[in-house]
XYZ file of C-alpha atoms in Angstrom:
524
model
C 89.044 123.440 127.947
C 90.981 125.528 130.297
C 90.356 128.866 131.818
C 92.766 130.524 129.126
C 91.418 129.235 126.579
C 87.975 129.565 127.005
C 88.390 133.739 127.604
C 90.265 133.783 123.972
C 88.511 135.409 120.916
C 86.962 133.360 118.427
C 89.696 133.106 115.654
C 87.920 129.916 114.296
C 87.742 131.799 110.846
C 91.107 133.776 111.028
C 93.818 131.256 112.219
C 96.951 132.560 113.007
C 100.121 133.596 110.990
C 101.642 130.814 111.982
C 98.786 128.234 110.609
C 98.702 129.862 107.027
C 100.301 126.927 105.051
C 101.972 128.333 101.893
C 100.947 126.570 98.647
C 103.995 125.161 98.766
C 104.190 123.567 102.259
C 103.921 125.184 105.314
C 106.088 128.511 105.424
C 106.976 127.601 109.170
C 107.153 124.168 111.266
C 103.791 123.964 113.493
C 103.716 121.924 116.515
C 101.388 119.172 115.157
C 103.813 119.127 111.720
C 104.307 115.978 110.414
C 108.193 116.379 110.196
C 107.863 117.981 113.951
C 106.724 114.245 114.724
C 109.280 112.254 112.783
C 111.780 114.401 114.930
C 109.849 113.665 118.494
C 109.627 109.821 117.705
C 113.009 109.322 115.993
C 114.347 107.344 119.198
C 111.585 105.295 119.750
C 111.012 104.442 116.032
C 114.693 103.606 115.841
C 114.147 101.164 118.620
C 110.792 99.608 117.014
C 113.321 99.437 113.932
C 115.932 97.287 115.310
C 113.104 95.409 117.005
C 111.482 94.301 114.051
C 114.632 93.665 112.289
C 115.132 91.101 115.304
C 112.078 90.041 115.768
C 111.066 89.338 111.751
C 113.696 87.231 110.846
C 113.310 85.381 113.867
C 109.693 85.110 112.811
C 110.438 83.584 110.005
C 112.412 81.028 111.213
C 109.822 79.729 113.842
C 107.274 79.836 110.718
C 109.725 77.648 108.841
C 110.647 74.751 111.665
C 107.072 74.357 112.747
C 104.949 75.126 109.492
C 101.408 76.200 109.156
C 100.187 73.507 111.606
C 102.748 74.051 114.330
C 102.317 77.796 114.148
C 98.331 77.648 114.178
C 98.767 75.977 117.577
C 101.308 79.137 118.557
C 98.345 81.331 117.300
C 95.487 79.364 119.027
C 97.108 79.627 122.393
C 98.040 83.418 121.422
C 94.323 84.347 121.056
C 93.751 82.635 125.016
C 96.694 85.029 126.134
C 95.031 87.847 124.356
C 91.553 87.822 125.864
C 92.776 87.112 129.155
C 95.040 89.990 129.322
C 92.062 91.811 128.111
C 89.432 90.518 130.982
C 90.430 92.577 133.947
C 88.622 94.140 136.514
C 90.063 98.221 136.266
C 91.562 96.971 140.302
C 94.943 97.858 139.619
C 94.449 100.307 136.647
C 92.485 102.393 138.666
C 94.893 102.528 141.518
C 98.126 102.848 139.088
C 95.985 106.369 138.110
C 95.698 107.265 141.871
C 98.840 106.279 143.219
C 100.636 108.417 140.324
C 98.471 111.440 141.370
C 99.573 110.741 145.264
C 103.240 110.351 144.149
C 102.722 113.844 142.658
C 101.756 115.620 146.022
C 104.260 113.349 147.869
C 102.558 111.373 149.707
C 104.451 107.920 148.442
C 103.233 106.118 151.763
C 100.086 106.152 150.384
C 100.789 105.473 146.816
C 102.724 102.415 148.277
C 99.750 101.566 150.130
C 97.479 101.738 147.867
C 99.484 99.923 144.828
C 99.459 96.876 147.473
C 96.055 97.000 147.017
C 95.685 97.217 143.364
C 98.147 94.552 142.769
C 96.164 92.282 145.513
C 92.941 92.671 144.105
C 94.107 92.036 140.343
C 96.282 89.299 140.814
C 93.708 87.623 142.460
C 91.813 88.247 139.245
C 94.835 86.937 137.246
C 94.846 83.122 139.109
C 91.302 82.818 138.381
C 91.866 83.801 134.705
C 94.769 81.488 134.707
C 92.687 78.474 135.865
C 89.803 78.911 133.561
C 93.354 78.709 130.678
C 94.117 75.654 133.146
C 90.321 74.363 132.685
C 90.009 74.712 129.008
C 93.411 72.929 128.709
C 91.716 69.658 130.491
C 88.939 69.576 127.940
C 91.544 69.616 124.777
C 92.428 66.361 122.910
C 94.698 67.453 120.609
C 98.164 67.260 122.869
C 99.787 70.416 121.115
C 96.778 72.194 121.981
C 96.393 70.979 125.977
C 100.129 71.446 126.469
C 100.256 74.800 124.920
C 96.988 76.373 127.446
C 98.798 74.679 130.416
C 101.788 76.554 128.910
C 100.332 79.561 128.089
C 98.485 79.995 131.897
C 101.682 80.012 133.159
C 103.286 82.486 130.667
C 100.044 84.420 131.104
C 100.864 84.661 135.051
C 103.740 85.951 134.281
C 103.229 88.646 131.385
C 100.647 89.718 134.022
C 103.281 89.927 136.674
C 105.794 92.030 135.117
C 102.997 94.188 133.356
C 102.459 94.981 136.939
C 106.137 96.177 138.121
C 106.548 97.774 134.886
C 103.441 100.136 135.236
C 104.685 100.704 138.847
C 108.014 101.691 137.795
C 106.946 103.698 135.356
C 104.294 105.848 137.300
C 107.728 106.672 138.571
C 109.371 107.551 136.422
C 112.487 105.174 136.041
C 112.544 105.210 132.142
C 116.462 104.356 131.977
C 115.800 101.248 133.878
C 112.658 100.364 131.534
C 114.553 100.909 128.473
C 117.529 98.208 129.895
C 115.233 96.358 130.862
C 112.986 95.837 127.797
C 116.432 95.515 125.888
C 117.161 92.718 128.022
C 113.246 91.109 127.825
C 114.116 91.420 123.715
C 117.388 90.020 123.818
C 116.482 87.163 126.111
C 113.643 85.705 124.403
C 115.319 86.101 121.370
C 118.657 83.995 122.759
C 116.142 81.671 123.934
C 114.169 80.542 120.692
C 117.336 80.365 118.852
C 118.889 78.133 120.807
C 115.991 75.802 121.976
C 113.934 76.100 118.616
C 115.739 72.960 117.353
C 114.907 70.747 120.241
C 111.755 72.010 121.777
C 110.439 72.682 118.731
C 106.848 73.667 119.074
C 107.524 74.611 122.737
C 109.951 77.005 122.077
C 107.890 80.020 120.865
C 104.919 79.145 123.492
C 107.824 79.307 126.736
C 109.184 82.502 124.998
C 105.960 84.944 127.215
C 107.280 83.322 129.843
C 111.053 84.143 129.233
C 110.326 87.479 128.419
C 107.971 88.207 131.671
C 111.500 86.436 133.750
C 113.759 88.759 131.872
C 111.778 91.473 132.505
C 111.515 91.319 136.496
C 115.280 90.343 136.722
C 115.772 93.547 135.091
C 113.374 95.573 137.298
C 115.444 93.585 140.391
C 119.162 94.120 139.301
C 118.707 98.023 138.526
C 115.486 99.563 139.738
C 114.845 100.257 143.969
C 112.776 97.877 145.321
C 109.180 98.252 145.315
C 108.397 96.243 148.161
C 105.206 94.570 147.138
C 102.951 93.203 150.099
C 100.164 91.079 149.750
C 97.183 93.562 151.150
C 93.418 92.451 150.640
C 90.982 94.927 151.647
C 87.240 94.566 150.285
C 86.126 98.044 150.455
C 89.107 99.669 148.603
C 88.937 97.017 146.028
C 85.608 97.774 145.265
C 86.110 101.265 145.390
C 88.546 100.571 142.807
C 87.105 98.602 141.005
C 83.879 100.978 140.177
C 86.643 103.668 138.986
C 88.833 100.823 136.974
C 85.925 98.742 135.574
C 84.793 101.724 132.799
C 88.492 102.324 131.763
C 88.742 98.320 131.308
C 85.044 98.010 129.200
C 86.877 100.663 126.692
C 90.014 98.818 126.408
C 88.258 95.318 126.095
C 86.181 97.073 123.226
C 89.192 98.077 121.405
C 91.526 95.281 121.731
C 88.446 92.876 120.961
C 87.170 94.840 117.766
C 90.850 94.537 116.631
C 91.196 90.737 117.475
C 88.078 89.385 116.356
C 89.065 88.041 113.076
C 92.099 85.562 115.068
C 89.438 84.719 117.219
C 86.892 83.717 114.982
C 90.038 82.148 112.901
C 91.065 80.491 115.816
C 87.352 78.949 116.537
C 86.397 78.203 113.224
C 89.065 77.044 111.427
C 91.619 74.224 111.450
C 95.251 74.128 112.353
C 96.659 74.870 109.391
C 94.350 77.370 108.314
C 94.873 79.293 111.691
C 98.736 78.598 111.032
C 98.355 80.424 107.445
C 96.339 83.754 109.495
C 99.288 83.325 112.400
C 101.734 84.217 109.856
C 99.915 86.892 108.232
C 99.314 88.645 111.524
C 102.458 88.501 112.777
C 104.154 90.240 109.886
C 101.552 92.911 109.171
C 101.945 93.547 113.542
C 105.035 94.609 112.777
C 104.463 96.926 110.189
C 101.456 98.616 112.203
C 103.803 98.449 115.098
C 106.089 100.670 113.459
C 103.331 103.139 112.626
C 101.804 102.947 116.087
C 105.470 104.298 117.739
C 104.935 107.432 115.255
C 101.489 108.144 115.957
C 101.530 107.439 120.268
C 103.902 110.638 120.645
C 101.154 112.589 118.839
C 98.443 112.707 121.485
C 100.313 114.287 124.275
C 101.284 117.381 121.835
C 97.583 116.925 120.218
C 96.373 117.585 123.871
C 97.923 120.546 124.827
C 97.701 122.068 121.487
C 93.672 121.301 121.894
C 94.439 123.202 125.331
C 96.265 126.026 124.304
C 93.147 127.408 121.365
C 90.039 128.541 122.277
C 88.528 126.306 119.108
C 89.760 122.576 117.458
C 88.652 124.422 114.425
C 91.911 126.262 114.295
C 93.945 123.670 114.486
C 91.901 122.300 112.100
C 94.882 122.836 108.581
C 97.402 120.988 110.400
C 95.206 118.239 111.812
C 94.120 117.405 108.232
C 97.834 117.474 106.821
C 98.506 115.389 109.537
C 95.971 112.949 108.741
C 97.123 112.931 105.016
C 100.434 112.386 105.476
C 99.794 109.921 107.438
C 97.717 108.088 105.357
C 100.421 108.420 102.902
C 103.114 107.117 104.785
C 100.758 103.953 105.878
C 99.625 103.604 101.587
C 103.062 103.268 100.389
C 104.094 100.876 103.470
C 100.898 98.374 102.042
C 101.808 98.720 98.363
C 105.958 97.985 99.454
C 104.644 94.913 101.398
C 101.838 94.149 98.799
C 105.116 93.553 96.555
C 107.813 91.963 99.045
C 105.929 89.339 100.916
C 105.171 87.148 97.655
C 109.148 87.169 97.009
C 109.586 86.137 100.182
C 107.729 83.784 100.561
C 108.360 81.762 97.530
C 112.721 82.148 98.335
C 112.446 81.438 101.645
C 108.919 79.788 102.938
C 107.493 77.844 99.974
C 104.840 75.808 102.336
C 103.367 79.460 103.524
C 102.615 79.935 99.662
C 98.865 79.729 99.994
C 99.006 82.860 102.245
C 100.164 84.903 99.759
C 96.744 85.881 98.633
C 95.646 86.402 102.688
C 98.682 88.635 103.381
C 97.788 91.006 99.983
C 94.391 91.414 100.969
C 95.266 91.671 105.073
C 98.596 94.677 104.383
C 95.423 97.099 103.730
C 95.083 97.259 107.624
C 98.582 98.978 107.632
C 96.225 102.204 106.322
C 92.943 101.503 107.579
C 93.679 99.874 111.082
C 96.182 102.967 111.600
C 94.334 105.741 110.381
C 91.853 105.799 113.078
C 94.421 106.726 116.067
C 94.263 110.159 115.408
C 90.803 110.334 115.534
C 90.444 108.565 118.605
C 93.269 110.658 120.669
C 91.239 114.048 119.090
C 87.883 112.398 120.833
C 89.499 111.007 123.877
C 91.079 114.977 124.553
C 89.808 116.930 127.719
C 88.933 119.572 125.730
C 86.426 117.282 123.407
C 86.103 114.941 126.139
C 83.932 112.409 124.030
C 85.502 109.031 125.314
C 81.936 107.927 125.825
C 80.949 108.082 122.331
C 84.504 106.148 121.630
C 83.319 103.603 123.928
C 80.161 103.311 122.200
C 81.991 103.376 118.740
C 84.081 100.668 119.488
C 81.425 98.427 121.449
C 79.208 98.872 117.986
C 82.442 98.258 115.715
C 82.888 95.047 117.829
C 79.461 94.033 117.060
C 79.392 94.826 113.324
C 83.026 92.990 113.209
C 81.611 89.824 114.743
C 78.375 89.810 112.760
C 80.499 90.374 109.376
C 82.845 87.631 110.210
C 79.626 84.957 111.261
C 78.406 85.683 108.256
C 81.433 85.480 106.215
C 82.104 81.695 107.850
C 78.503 80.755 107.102
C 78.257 81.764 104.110
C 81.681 79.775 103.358
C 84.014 82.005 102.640
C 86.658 80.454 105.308
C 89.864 82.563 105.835
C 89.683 84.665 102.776
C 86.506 85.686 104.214
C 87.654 86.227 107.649
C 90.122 88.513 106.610
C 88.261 90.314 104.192
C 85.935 91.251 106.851
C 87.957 92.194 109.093
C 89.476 94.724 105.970
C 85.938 95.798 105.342
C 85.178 96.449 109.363
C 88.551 98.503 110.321
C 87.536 100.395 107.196
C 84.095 101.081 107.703
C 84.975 102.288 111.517
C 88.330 104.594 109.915
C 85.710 106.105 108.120
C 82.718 106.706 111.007
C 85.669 108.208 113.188
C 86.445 110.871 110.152
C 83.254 111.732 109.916
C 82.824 111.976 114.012
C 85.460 114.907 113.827
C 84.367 116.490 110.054
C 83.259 119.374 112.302
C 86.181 120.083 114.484
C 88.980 119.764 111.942
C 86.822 120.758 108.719
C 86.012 124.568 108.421
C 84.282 125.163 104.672
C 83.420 122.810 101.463
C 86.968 123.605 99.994
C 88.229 122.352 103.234
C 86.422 119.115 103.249
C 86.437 118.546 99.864
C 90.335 118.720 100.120
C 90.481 116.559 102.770
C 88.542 114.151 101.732
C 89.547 114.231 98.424
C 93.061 113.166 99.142
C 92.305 110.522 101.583
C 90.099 108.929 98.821
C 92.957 109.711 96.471
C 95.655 107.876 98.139
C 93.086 104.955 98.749
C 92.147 104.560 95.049
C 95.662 104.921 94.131
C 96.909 101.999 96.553
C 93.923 99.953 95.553
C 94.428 100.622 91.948
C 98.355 99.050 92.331
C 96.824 95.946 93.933
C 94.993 95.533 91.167
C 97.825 95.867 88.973
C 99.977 93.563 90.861
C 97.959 90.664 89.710
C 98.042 91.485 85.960
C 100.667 89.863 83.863
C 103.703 90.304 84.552
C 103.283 91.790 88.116
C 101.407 88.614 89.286
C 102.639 86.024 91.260
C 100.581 83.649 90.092
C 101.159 84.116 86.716
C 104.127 82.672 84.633
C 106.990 85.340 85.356
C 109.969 84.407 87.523
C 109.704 85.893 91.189
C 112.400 88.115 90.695
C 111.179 89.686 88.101
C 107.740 90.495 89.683
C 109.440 91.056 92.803
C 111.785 94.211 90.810
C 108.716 95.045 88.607
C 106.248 95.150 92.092
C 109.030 97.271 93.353
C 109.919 99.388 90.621
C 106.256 100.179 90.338
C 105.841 101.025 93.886
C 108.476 103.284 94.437
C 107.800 105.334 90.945
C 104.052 105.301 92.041
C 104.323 106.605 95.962
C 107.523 108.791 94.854
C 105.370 110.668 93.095
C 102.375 111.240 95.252
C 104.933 112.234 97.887
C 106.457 114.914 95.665
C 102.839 115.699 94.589
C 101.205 116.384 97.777
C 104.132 117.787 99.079
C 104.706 120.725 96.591
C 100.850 121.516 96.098
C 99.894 121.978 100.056
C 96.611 120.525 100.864
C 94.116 123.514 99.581
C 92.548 121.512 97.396
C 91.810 118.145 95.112
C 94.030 120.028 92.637
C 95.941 122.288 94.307
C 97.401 124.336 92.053
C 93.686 124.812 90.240
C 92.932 126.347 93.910
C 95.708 128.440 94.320
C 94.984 129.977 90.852
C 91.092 130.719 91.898
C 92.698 132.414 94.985
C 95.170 134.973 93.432
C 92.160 135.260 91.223
């Protein structure tokens, strides 16, 4: 908390004018508004837009010339990328930190000096993460699967590479250049499956890392100064570093492994084709939480200084829990719309990807409950709550609850369905621990909890009350209807459904479980 703030009277029970929502919506835009953020992330959700409307079709078209087999062996070699982009050291993170402060008081010898270091020290990291990739390649019989490790070292050399110029371009500050650049990176690897995916087949989308790490340092090299990278070892700095970096690592390997345990275990456990079924399921709910991820990341930075700015979270406790609603919202009626889609799709245009059908149904709930728990986590992770330990712990316990669930789940012989069913169960379960971690800095009374919670469970029953539906009759896929007309009845359903809690929740504020009931006790 800064020295402002904490010298401010305790308003925690008389919030502002400007925080006194109307029962029909807030009377004036607040900083942490959920339109305010729509506005802020318009250009960068545009972006993710045209991304995904690249990057899905393309999806599907790798999905249909290799099939479930071909693509497990994408997704196999995907998980090997994953965890060794995950297992680094804090070296160069921890420098990237100082050198940005050092660039800040201008002393960019030093920052230039010391980024030498940090790249040293992790990239030496990065070859010996490479050759275990290299190792584990050696011991694979299945030729798809050694040729795509020895691939995917190389690719993972790379990704690592150009992560590196990237962050060290962008500590200062050349956004134009990263924006060309990432077009480029898009637009390359995107040339490059299309016109190879014919021929090289399987190799195709397992070279594309690779292209897009090339792409991505010609860019950096055609319009960004030099950086003049040096090859600098020096034992004592690294391990200074690496005592900063190594805690800021363990929280990031937490995350990104709680998140990625079910294609792990999927990847471990299960056969080709299985894995090739999950592959395909992940890839097109990523996009979706993608999309939702590029609204929520410009929320922490105004989170932050709003957190800054009061003398209590409590007062910024209304918006906070609109914000959370709406959210929540937005992220229901995106699982519901793809609940009723994908089945279409798949049937039209990917008829051997039919038995994930089922998997994707069941795995679009993450679009709410993997999403949900951002906000959350940037409200802990603040300076002025400063609980990133306890996020650490949350996540290292959520990684151990997500592992045990899925063991279990495979033992018991449950196979995929299982699997992803767990990992459902686990994202929820940890949404839910994180809500209850901040009750007491965003909830202020009963009627403000019982609002808040009341619509959250609302929207939840609501969206798991339409997946129920959509397997009734003549919403079901399965049953005897033609696909279009489940597909316009799904739809139809959908749209009436969320329509309607949008118009809902947005006339009657968020006083209360029934609103208007509320507002009538308080004129009362």
């Amino acid at each position: 908390m800064t020295r402002e703030a904490a010298i401010l009277p305790d308003i925690s029970h008389a919030p502002p004018p400007a925080l006194v929502e109307s029962w029909t919506g807030p009377a004036k835009e607040s900083a942490l508004s959920f339109r305010a953020f729509l506005r802020r992330s318009t250009a960068l959700s545009a972006a993710t837009i045209l991304n995904a409307l690249i990057q899905f079709p393309l999806g599907l078209l790798v999905a249909h010339v290799l099939g479930p087999e071909g693509l497990g062996v994408v997704g196999f070699v995907a998980v090997w990328q994953l965890y060794a982009s995950m297992a680094k050291t804090g070296i160069y993170s921890a420098a990237q930190r100082e050198a940005t402060a050092l660039l800040g008081q201008g002393k960019s010898r030093e920052a230039t000096a010391l980024q030498h270091v940090g790249v040293t020290g992790e990239g030496i990291w990065v070859l010996l993460v490479a050759g275990v990739m290299v190792g584990a390649a050696c011991l694979q019989s299945h030729p798809w699967l050694r040729h795509g490790l020895l691939i995917g070292a190389v690719g993972f050399i790379g990704s690592q590479a150009a992560d590196f110029v990237t962050g060290l371009h962008f500590i200062r500050e050349r956004f134009p250049v990263m924006a060309k650049t990432t077009v480029l990176s898009s637009l390359g690897s995107v040339i490059f499956v299309l016109s190879t995916i014919a021929w090289l087949k399987i190799y195709s989308p397992l070279l594309k890392t690779t292209v897009i790490a090339l792409t991505t340092l010609l860019g950096f090299r055609l319009w960004a100064p030099t950086l003049a990278l040096r090859w600098r070892w020096d034992p004592r700095e690294c391990r200074r570093l690496l005592a900063v970096g190594l805690p800021l690592s363990l929280q990031t390997f937490l995350c990104w492994g709680f998140r990625s345990v079910d294609q792990a275990m999927a990847a471990v456990a299960l056969p080709l084709t299985e894995l090739g079924y999950f592959t395909f399921v992940k890839q097109c709910v990523s996009l979706g939480v993608l999309m939702v991820i590029n609204l929520i990341i410009v929320i922490y930075p105004r989170l932050w200084a709003e957190l800054e700015r009061v003398a209590n979270p409590q007062v910024l406790g209304p918006q906070i829990r609109r914000l959370l609603c709406w959210l929540l919202l937005v992220t229901c009626a995106m699982t519901s719309l793809s609940q009723a889609w994908c089945g279409a799709l798949v049937h039209w245009l990917l008829p051997r990807y039919q038995p994930a059908i089922g998997l994707f149904e069941l795995f679009a709930f993450l679009l709410a409950a993997g999403t949900l728990q951002n906000v959350p986590v940037y409200l802990l992770n603040s300076a002025t709550l400063n609980r990133h330990r306890l996020v650490t712990a949350m996540w290292g316990s959520g990684f151990a609850l997500h592992i045990g669930l899925t063991t279990w789940a495979i033992r018991a012989g449950w196979g995929l369905h299982g699997i992803v069913l767990c990992s459902v169960a686990a994202q929820t379960m940890f949404s839910v621990a994180l809500l209850l971690l901040i009750h007491r800095y965003v909830v202020t009374g009963w009627r403000s909890g019982l609002s808040l919670y009341g619509w959250l469970g609302g929207l939840v029953l609501v969206t798991g009350g339409l997946f129920g539906v959509y397997h009734l009759g003549p919403f079901s896929y399965e049953g005897t209807s033609p696909v279009l007309t489940v597909f316009m009845g799904r739809t139809v359903l959908a749209v009436a459904v969320w329509g309607a809690m949008g118009w809902m929740v947005w006339r009657g504020g968020w006083s209360g479980v029934v609103p208007r009931l509320a507002a009538g006790r308080a004129r009362r």
